[in-house]
C-alpha positions as a printed Julia matrix, in Angstrom:
74×3 Matrix{Float64}:
  -5.46  -18.62  -14.06
  -8.7   -18.84  -12.13
 -10.43  -20.59  -15.02
  -9.04  -23.87  -13.71
 -10.81  -23.2   -10.38
 -14.51  -22.67  -11.27
 -15.75  -22.15   -7.69
 -13.15  -19.44   -7.08
 -13.85  -17.8   -10.43
 -17.58  -17.81   -9.68
 -16.98  -16.3    -6.25
 -14.77  -13.44   -7.41
 -17.0   -12.69  -10.41
 -20.09  -12.53   -8.2
 -18.17  -10.42   -5.68
 -17.41   -7.89   -8.41
 -20.99   -8.05   -9.7
 -22.21   -7.13   -6.21
 -19.87   -4.17   -5.73
 -17.48   -6.0    -3.38
 -20.26   -6.55   -0.83
 -19.66   -9.91    0.86
 -23.11  -10.21    2.38
 -25.0    -9.42   -0.84
 -22.72  -11.71   -2.81
 -23.14  -14.56   -0.35
 -26.93  -14.13   -0.44
 -26.94  -14.12   -4.25
 -24.8   -17.25   -4.33
 -26.85  -18.96   -1.59
 -23.71  -19.34    0.52
 -22.91  -18.53    4.11
 -20.82  -15.35    4.19
 -17.92  -17.24    5.79
 -17.91  -19.72    2.89
 -17.63  -16.81    0.47
 -14.88  -15.22    2.58
 -13.01  -18.54    2.46
 -13.27  -18.68   -1.32
 -12.11  -15.08   -1.66
  -9.17  -15.84    0.64
  -8.3   -18.75   -1.65
  -8.38  -16.35   -4.62
  -5.96  -14.09   -2.74
  -3.66  -17.05   -2.04
  -3.83  -18.12   -5.68
  -3.03  -14.59   -6.9
  -0.55  -13.75   -4.17
  -2.37  -10.41   -3.86
  -5.0    -8.92   -1.56
  -8.49   -8.25   -2.86
  -8.42   -5.15   -0.64
  -5.76   -3.62   -2.89
  -7.39   -1.37   -5.52
  -4.68   -2.25   -8.07
  -5.4    -5.96   -7.63
  -9.13   -5.39   -7.97
  -8.66   -3.31  -11.12
  -6.23   -5.76  -12.73
  -8.37   -8.79  -11.95
 -11.55   -7.06  -13.12
  -9.92   -6.12  -16.43
  -8.53   -9.63  -16.89
 -11.92  -11.22  -16.23
 -13.72   -8.75  -18.51
 -11.18   -9.39  -21.28
 -11.54  -13.15  -20.93
 -15.31  -12.83  -21.07
 -15.13  -10.65  -24.2
 -12.75  -13.11  -25.86
 -15.03  -16.07  -25.11
 -18.01  -14.26  -26.61
 -16.17  -13.76  -29.89
 -15.25  -17.42  -30.36
């Protein structure tokens, strides 16, 4: 999954943390917004799904939250 791609995982996690706002996410990550867009496009390529699709967003969010919960219990 994305855990083998830390920069992509960081980008999508921050994107979710900032309510899918590219500009706020880029500012928080100290990236140019186009660099963040590139990383999010790579996430979409990796997943084979669009991050504009609500079902993709929901599934990915749940998967990331579950992985985070599991890592906290180890």
